[in-house]
Amino acid sequence: MNTRKVVFLFYTTLIIGTVAGFLVGFIVDFQTHINDLSNGQFGGFIMIIITASIWTVIAQMGFFAYLTVHRFGLGIFKSVSLWNKIQVVIIAFALFDIMFFRHMAFAEEGEGMLGFAVLPLLLLIYGLIVAYIKSKETNMGAFIPALFFMVVVTTIEWIPALRENDTTFLITSIVPLLVANTWQLLVLHHLHESPGKKNSGNVKAKAQPQK
């Protein structure tokens, strides 16, 4: 992947993630922002954009960090099957930790863990959908790595919000993260495709003598 494609990935991810985060941030606190705009106050409006862009940049950092970790994992364990099994175990731990530690931090006396299982469950469902799409567009071997990225890496990126018991903060942070991570994951293999492969069919067809 050349520099032009890396720059394309960076800017498209930044734009898509920021726009998604801005829309959600604006909708979540819609009345307040409408009142600010009607009074000529744009501070809150600008802060939504800045915050969404920060979460998007964090997602980009996580993505490139995972690409490095994934290569290290393949190199250390020397087996795709073993590395995939380890990733599945880490996925399970990450989902459990979201539920367990948030329950420890924010549960009221006598409150069970069931209510704190909603976030990891939703994240898992979304991750499974994206991983399925990725595997359909590439190969089945991409399913576990894609699920690992969408669940574990997104969870790590989401930690600052997970440490707070604020639903608005959780929503306005997870949306740009998920949108940015989904875009990066699903567009990556398209960027790796060479023009020669795309046009090879046409070239062969032209090369065939006409009857």
PDB file of C-alpha atoms in Angstrom:
ATOM      1  CA  MET A   1       0.000   0.000   0.000  1.00  0.00           C
ATOM      2  CA  ASN A   2       1.598   3.247  -1.137  1.00  0.00           C
ATOM      3  CA  THR A   3       1.659   6.654   0.540  1.00  0.00           C
ATOM      4  CA  ARG A   4      -1.274   7.941  -1.482  1.00  0.00           C
ATOM      5  CA  LYS A   5      -3.488   5.132  -0.203  1.00  0.00           C
ATOM      6  CA  VAL A   6      -2.359   5.676   3.397  1.00  0.00           C
ATOM      7  CA  VAL A   7      -3.228   9.369   3.121  1.00  0.00           C
ATOM      8  CA  PHE A   8      -6.580   8.450   1.561  1.00  0.00           C
ATOM      9  CA  LEU A   9      -7.309   6.056   4.438  1.00  0.00           C
ATOM     10  CA  PHE A  10      -6.363   8.666   7.043  1.00  0.00           C
ATOM     11  CA  TYR A  11      -8.470  11.511   5.666  1.00  0.00           C
ATOM     12  CA  THR A  12     -11.517   9.450   4.724  1.00  0.00           C
ATOM     13  CA  THR A  13     -11.535   7.840   8.155  1.00  0.00           C
ATOM     14  CA  LEU A  14     -11.149  11.214   9.841  1.00  0.00           C
ATOM     15  CA  ILE A  15     -14.024  12.709   7.859  1.00  0.00           C
ATOM     16  CA  ILE A  16     -16.394   9.742   8.198  1.00  0.00           C
ATOM     17  CA  GLY A  17     -15.731   9.225  11.915  1.00  0.00           C
ATOM     18  CA  THR A  18     -15.977  12.927  12.722  1.00  0.00           C
ATOM     19  CA  VAL A  19     -19.226  13.362  10.802  1.00  0.00           C
ATOM     20  CA  ALA A  20     -20.777  10.330  12.522  1.00  0.00           C
ATOM     21  CA  GLY A  21     -19.634  11.524  15.939  1.00  0.00           C
ATOM     22  CA  PHE A  22     -20.889  15.039  15.262  1.00  0.00           C
ATOM     23  CA  LEU A  23     -24.338  13.853  14.184  1.00  0.00           C
ATOM     24  CA  VAL A  24     -24.745  11.642  17.240  1.00  0.00           C
ATOM     25  CA  GLY A  25     -23.398  14.300  19.591  1.00  0.00           C
ATOM     26  CA  PHE A  26     -25.780  16.854  18.122  1.00  0.00           C
ATOM     27  CA  ILE A  27     -28.797  14.538  18.330  1.00  0.00           C
ATOM     28  CA  VAL A  28     -28.076  13.331  21.878  1.00  0.00           C
ATOM     29  CA  ASP A  29     -28.178  16.893  23.202  1.00  0.00           C
ATOM     30  CA  PHE A  30     -30.317  18.331  20.425  1.00  0.00           C
ATOM     31  CA  GLN A  31     -32.303  20.964  22.327  1.00  0.00           C
ATOM     32  CA  THR A  32     -29.253  22.436  24.032  1.00  0.00           C
ATOM     33  CA  HIS A  33     -27.373  22.844  20.764  1.00  0.00           C
ATOM     34  CA  ILE A  34     -30.391  24.308  19.004  1.00  0.00           C
ATOM     35  CA  ASN A  35     -30.744  26.877  21.786  1.00  0.00           C
ATOM     36  CA  ASP A  36     -27.031  27.714  21.538  1.00  0.00           C
ATOM     37  CA  LEU A  37     -27.229  28.184  17.779  1.00  0.00           C
ATOM     38  CA  SER A  38     -30.325  30.361  18.045  1.00  0.00           C
ATOM     39  CA  ASN A  39     -28.425  32.559  20.527  1.00  0.00           C
ATOM     40  CA  GLY A  40     -25.407  32.776  18.262  1.00  0.00           C
ATOM     41  CA  GLN A  41     -23.258  30.581  20.491  1.00  0.00           C
ATOM     42  CA  PHE A  42     -21.104  28.137  18.528  1.00  0.00           C
ATOM     43  CA  GLY A  43     -18.798  26.893  21.286  1.00  0.00           C
ATOM     44  CA  GLY A  44     -20.724  23.691  21.947  1.00  0.00           C
ATOM     45  CA  PHE A  45     -21.120  23.102  18.224  1.00  0.00           C
ATOM     46  CA  ILE A  46     -17.356  23.319  17.700  1.00  0.00           C
ATOM     47  CA  MET A  47     -16.625  21.134  20.724  1.00  0.00           C
ATOM     48  CA  ILE A  48     -18.714  18.299  19.268  1.00  0.00           C
ATOM     49  CA  ILE A  49     -16.620  18.370  16.101  1.00  0.00           C
ATOM     50  CA  ILE A  50     -13.327  18.480  18.012  1.00  0.00           C
ATOM     51  CA  THR A  51     -14.354  15.675  20.358  1.00  0.00           C
ATOM     52  CA  ALA A  52     -15.563  13.464  17.505  1.00  0.00           C
ATOM     53  CA  SER A  53     -12.332  14.040  15.589  1.00  0.00           C
ATOM     54  CA  ILE A  54     -10.256  13.112  18.659  1.00  0.00           C
ATOM     55  CA  TRP A  55     -12.090   9.801  19.032  1.00  0.00           C
ATOM     56  CA  THR A  56     -11.575   9.174  15.315  1.00  0.00           C
ATOM     57  CA  VAL A  57      -7.832   9.773  15.584  1.00  0.00           C
ATOM     58  CA  ILE A  58      -7.721   7.392  18.555  1.00  0.00           C
ATOM     59  CA  ALA A  59      -9.443   4.794  16.355  1.00  0.00           C
ATOM     60  CA  GLN A  60      -6.818   5.296  13.663  1.00  0.00           C
ATOM     61  CA  MET A  61      -4.001   4.854  16.167  1.00  0.00           C
ATOM     62  CA  GLY A  62      -5.627   1.656  17.415  1.00  0.00           C
ATOM     63  CA  PHE A  63      -6.002   0.330  13.887  1.00  0.00           C
ATOM     64  CA  PHE A  64      -2.353   0.705  12.939  1.00  0.00           C
ATOM     65  CA  ALA A  65      -1.301  -0.610  16.352  1.00  0.00           C
ATOM     66  CA  TYR A  66      -3.403  -3.730  15.773  1.00  0.00           C
ATOM     67  CA  LEU A  67      -1.879  -4.327  12.338  1.00  0.00           C
ATOM     68  CA  THR A  68       1.515  -4.405  14.056  1.00  0.00           C
ATOM     69  CA  VAL A  69       0.314  -6.620  16.911  1.00  0.00           C
ATOM     70  CA  HIS A  70      -1.336  -9.007  14.452  1.00  0.00           C
ATOM     71  CA  ARG A  71       1.929  -9.452  12.556  1.00  0.00           C
ATOM     72  CA  PHE A  72       3.814 -10.013  15.817  1.00  0.00           C
ATOM     73  CA  GLY A  73       1.224 -12.580  16.872  1.00  0.00           C
ATOM     74  CA  LEU A  74       1.580 -14.520  13.633  1.00  0.00           C
ATOM     75  CA  GLY A  75       5.352 -14.374  13.921  1.00  0.00           C
ATOM     76  CA  ILE A  76       5.510 -15.457  17.563  1.00  0.00           C
ATOM     77  CA  PHE A  77       3.014 -18.322  17.482  1.00  0.00           C
ATOM     78  CA  LYS A  78       3.976 -19.530  13.983  1.00  0.00           C
ATOM     79  CA  SER A  79       0.439 -20.811  13.474  1.00  0.00           C
ATOM     80  CA  VAL A  80      -2.639 -18.976  12.262  1.00  0.00           C
ATOM     81  CA  SER A  81      -4.875 -21.491  14.043  1.00  0.00           C
ATOM     82  CA  LEU A  82      -3.130 -21.022  17.407  1.00  0.00           C
ATOM     83  CA  TRP A  83      -3.084 -17.234  17.078  1.00  0.00           C
ATOM     84  CA  ASN A  84      -6.805 -17.247  16.267  1.00  0.00           C
ATOM     85  CA  LYS A  85      -7.557 -19.347  19.360  1.00  0.00           C
ATOM     86  CA  ILE A  86      -5.604 -16.907  21.517  1.00  0.00           C
ATOM     87  CA  GLN A  87      -7.528 -14.004  19.990  1.00  0.00           C
ATOM     88  CA  VAL A  88     -10.845 -15.720  20.803  1.00  0.00           C
ATOM     89  CA  VAL A  89      -9.771 -16.093  24.452  1.00  0.00           C
ATOM     90  CA  ILE A  90      -8.778 -12.417  24.613  1.00  0.00           C
ATOM     91  CA  ILE A  91     -12.133 -11.427  23.069  1.00  0.00           C
ATOM     92  CA  ALA A  92     -13.956 -13.353  25.805  1.00  0.00           C
ATOM     93  CA  PHE A  93     -11.853 -11.711  28.525  1.00  0.00           C
ATOM     94  CA  ALA A  94     -12.419  -8.230  27.063  1.00  0.00           C
ATOM     95  CA  LEU A  95     -16.200  -8.673  26.970  1.00  0.00           C
ATOM     96  CA  PHE A  96     -16.255 -10.077  30.491  1.00  0.00           C
ATOM     97  CA  ASP A  97     -14.068  -7.242  31.782  1.00  0.00           C
ATOM     98  CA  ILE A  98     -16.428  -4.590  30.419  1.00  0.00           C
ATOM     99  CA  MET A  99     -19.254  -6.160  32.387  1.00  0.00           C
ATOM    100  CA  PHE A 100     -17.307  -7.089  35.525  1.00  0.00           C
ATOM    101  CA  PHE A 101     -15.312  -3.914  36.120  1.00  0.00           C
ATOM    102  CA  ARG A 102     -18.179  -1.569  35.308  1.00  0.00           C
ATOM    103  CA  HIS A 103     -20.335  -3.556  37.729  1.00  0.00           C
ATOM    104  CA  MET A 104     -17.660  -3.205  40.412  1.00  0.00           C
ATOM    105  CA  ALA A 105     -17.341   0.533  39.788  1.00  0.00           C
ATOM    106  CA  PHE A 106     -20.925   1.634  39.274  1.00  0.00           C
ATOM    107  CA  ALA A 107     -23.345  -1.010  40.591  1.00  0.00           C
ATOM    108  CA  GLU A 108     -25.609   0.012  43.414  1.00  0.00           C
ATOM    109  CA  GLU A 109     -25.970  -2.219  46.439  1.00  0.00           C
ATOM    110  CA  GLY A 110     -27.702  -5.456  45.487  1.00  0.00           C
ATOM    111  CA  GLU A 111     -27.607  -4.718  41.747  1.00  0.00           C
ATOM    112  CA  GLY A 112     -26.717  -7.720  39.603  1.00  0.00           C
ATOM    113  CA  MET A 113     -24.407  -7.962  36.606  1.00  0.00           C
ATOM    114  CA  LEU A 114     -27.153  -8.556  34.050  1.00  0.00           C
ATOM    115  CA  GLY A 115     -27.718  -4.879  33.348  1.00  0.00           C
ATOM    116  CA  PHE A 116     -23.990  -4.395  32.763  1.00  0.00           C
ATOM    117  CA  ALA A 117     -23.953  -7.170  30.171  1.00  0.00           C
ATOM    118  CA  VAL A 118     -25.833  -5.014  27.649  1.00  0.00           C
ATOM    119  CA  LEU A 119     -22.808  -3.012  26.461  1.00  0.00           C
ATOM    120  CA  PRO A 120     -20.505  -5.992  25.815  1.00  0.00           C
ATOM    121  CA  LEU A 121     -23.363  -7.913  24.197  1.00  0.00           C
ATOM    122  CA  LEU A 122     -24.155  -5.096  21.772  1.00  0.00           C
ATOM    123  CA  LEU A 123     -20.456  -4.663  20.991  1.00  0.00           C
ATOM    124  CA  LEU A 124     -20.143  -8.396  20.310  1.00  0.00           C
ATOM    125  CA  ILE A 125     -23.179  -8.424  18.002  1.00  0.00           C
ATOM    126  CA  TYR A 126     -21.867  -5.459  16.031  1.00  0.00           C
ATOM    127  CA  GLY A 127     -18.417  -7.015  15.864  1.00  0.00           C
ATOM    128  CA  LEU A 128     -19.844 -10.294  14.552  1.00  0.00           C
ATOM    129  CA  ILE A 129     -21.729  -8.460  11.801  1.00  0.00           C
ATOM    130  CA  VAL A 130     -18.655  -6.526  10.667  1.00  0.00           C
ATOM    131  CA  ALA A 131     -16.436  -9.617  10.888  1.00  0.00           C
ATOM    132  CA  TYR A 132     -18.929 -11.563   8.767  1.00  0.00           C
ATOM    133  CA  ILE A 133     -18.930  -8.853   6.106  1.00  0.00           C
ATOM    134  CA  LYS A 134     -15.130  -8.757   6.149  1.00  0.00           C
ATOM    135  CA  SER A 135     -14.869 -12.531   5.750  1.00  0.00           C
ATOM    136  CA  LYS A 136     -17.410 -12.532   2.920  1.00  0.00           C
ATOM    137  CA  GLU A 137     -15.452  -9.871   1.044  1.00  0.00           C
ATOM    138  CA  THR A 138     -12.074 -11.549   1.634  1.00  0.00           C
ATOM    139  CA  ASN A 139     -11.916 -15.052   3.141  1.00  0.00           C
ATOM    140  CA  MET A 140     -13.051 -16.921   6.261  1.00  0.00           C
ATOM    141  CA  GLY A 141      -9.595 -16.602   7.753  1.00  0.00           C
ATOM    142  CA  ALA A 142     -10.268 -12.886   8.276  1.00  0.00           C
ATOM    143  CA  PHE A 143     -13.261 -13.486  10.574  1.00  0.00           C
ATOM    144  CA  ILE A 144     -11.464 -13.910  13.915  1.00  0.00           C
ATOM    145  CA  PRO A 145      -8.915 -11.104  13.377  1.00  0.00           C
ATOM    146  CA  ALA A 146     -11.743  -8.770  12.319  1.00  0.00           C
ATOM    147  CA  LEU A 147     -13.817  -9.707  15.371  1.00  0.00           C
ATOM    148  CA  PHE A 148     -10.779  -9.234  17.614  1.00  0.00           C
ATOM    149  CA  PHE A 149     -10.185  -5.781  16.198  1.00  0.00           C
ATOM    150  CA  MET A 150     -13.797  -4.687  16.467  1.00  0.00           C
ATOM    151  CA  VAL A 151     -14.198  -5.968  20.053  1.00  0.00           C
ATOM    152  CA  VAL A 152     -10.825  -5.864  21.808  1.00  0.00           C
ATOM    153  CA  VAL A 153      -9.190  -2.892  20.108  1.00  0.00           C
ATOM    154  CA  THR A 154     -12.391  -0.855  20.242  1.00  0.00           C
ATOM    155  CA  THR A 155     -12.704  -1.668  23.952  1.00  0.00           C
ATOM    156  CA  ILE A 156      -9.159  -0.439  24.613  1.00  0.00           C
ATOM    157  CA  GLU A 157      -9.864   2.764  22.687  1.00  0.00           C
ATOM    158  CA  TRP A 158     -13.127   3.160  24.622  1.00  0.00           C
ATOM    159  CA  ILE A 159     -11.562   2.909  28.102  1.00  0.00           C
ATOM    160  CA  PRO A 160     -11.692   6.665  28.915  1.00  0.00           C
ATOM    161  CA  ALA A 161     -15.485   6.601  28.464  1.00  0.00           C
ATOM    162  CA  LEU A 162     -15.949   3.211  30.130  1.00  0.00           C
ATOM    163  CA  ARG A 163     -14.428   4.634  33.303  1.00  0.00           C
ATOM    164  CA  GLU A 164     -17.316   7.093  33.551  1.00  0.00           C
ATOM    165  CA  ASN A 165     -20.924   6.269  34.370  1.00  0.00           C
ATOM    166  CA  ASP A 166     -22.286   8.681  31.779  1.00  0.00           C
ATOM    167  CA  THR A 167     -24.565   7.311  29.057  1.00  0.00           C
ATOM    168  CA  THR A 168     -24.139  10.373  26.825  1.00  0.00           C
ATOM    169  CA  PHE A 169     -20.365  10.102  27.005  1.00  0.00           C
ATOM    170  CA  LEU A 170     -20.525   6.394  26.209  1.00  0.00           C
ATOM    171  CA  ILE A 171     -22.682   6.965  23.134  1.00  0.00           C
ATOM    172  CA  THR A 172     -20.815   9.970  21.747  1.00  0.00           C
ATOM    173  CA  SER A 173     -17.508   8.141  22.090  1.00  0.00           C
ATOM    174  CA  ILE A 174     -18.437   4.687  20.809  1.00  0.00           C
ATOM    175  CA  VAL A 175     -20.119   5.896  17.609  1.00  0.00           C
ATOM    176  CA  PRO A 176     -17.066   7.588  16.030  1.00  0.00           C
ATOM    177  CA  LEU A 177     -14.891   4.703  17.237  1.00  0.00           C
ATOM    178  CA  LEU A 178     -17.105   2.036  15.671  1.00  0.00           C
ATOM    179  CA  VAL A 179     -17.710   3.960  12.466  1.00  0.00           C
ATOM    180  CA  ALA A 180     -14.005   4.714  12.010  1.00  0.00           C
ATOM    181  CA  ASN A 181     -12.943   1.155  12.848  1.00  0.00           C
ATOM    182  CA  THR A 182     -15.561  -0.353  10.557  1.00  0.00           C
ATOM    183  CA  TRP A 183     -14.519   1.849   7.666  1.00  0.00           C
ATOM    184  CA  GLN A 184     -10.809   1.117   8.155  1.00  0.00           C
ATOM    185  CA  LEU A 185     -11.383  -2.622   8.400  1.00  0.00           C
ATOM    186  CA  LEU A 186     -13.678  -2.932   5.394  1.00  0.00           C
ATOM    187  CA  VAL A 187     -11.777  -0.607   3.077  1.00  0.00           C
ATOM    188  CA  LEU A 188      -8.294  -1.985   3.797  1.00  0.00           C
ATOM    189  CA  HIS A 189      -8.440  -4.983   1.456  1.00  0.00           C
ATOM    190  CA  HIS A 190      -9.735  -2.754  -1.350  1.00  0.00           C
ATOM    191  CA  LEU A 191      -6.680  -0.529  -0.941  1.00  0.00           C
ATOM    192  CA  HIS A 192      -4.439  -3.590  -1.184  1.00  0.00           C
ATOM    193  CA  GLU A 193      -5.962  -4.629  -4.502  1.00  0.00           C
ATOM    194  CA  SER A 194      -3.656  -3.833  -7.383  1.00  0.00           C
ATOM    195  CA  PRO A 195      -5.050  -2.264 -10.574  1.00  0.00           C
ATOM    196  CA  GLY A 196      -3.497  -5.135 -12.500  1.00  0.00           C
ATOM    197  CA  LYS A 197      -5.724  -7.681 -10.776  1.00  0.00           C
ATOM    198  CA  LYS A 198      -8.843  -5.646 -11.397  1.00  0.00           C
ATOM    199  CA  ASN A 199      -8.061  -5.204 -15.069  1.00  0.00           C
ATOM    200  CA  SER A 200      -6.599  -8.647 -15.708  1.00  0.00           C
ATOM    201  CA  GLY A 201      -9.954  -9.992 -16.897  1.00  0.00           C
ATOM    202  CA  ASN A 202     -10.361  -7.177 -19.377  1.00  0.00           C
ATOM    203  CA  VAL A 203      -6.809  -7.586 -20.659  1.00  0.00           C
ATOM    204  CA  LYS A 204      -7.278 -11.308 -21.226  1.00  0.00           C
ATOM    205  CA  ALA A 205     -10.559 -10.676 -23.019  1.00  0.00           C
ATOM    206  CA  LYS A 206      -8.929  -8.136 -25.335  1.00  0.00           C
ATOM    207  CA  ALA A 207      -6.007 -10.446 -25.955  1.00  0.00           C
ATOM    208  CA  GLN A 208      -8.242 -13.219 -27.257  1.00  0.00           C
ATOM    209  CA  PRO A 209      -8.454 -13.256 -31.067  1.00  0.00           C
ATOM    210  CA  GLN A 210     -11.800 -12.429 -32.490  1.00  0.00           C
ATOM    211  CA  LYS A 211     -13.540 -15.174 -34.450  1.00  0.00           C
TER     212      LYS A 211
END
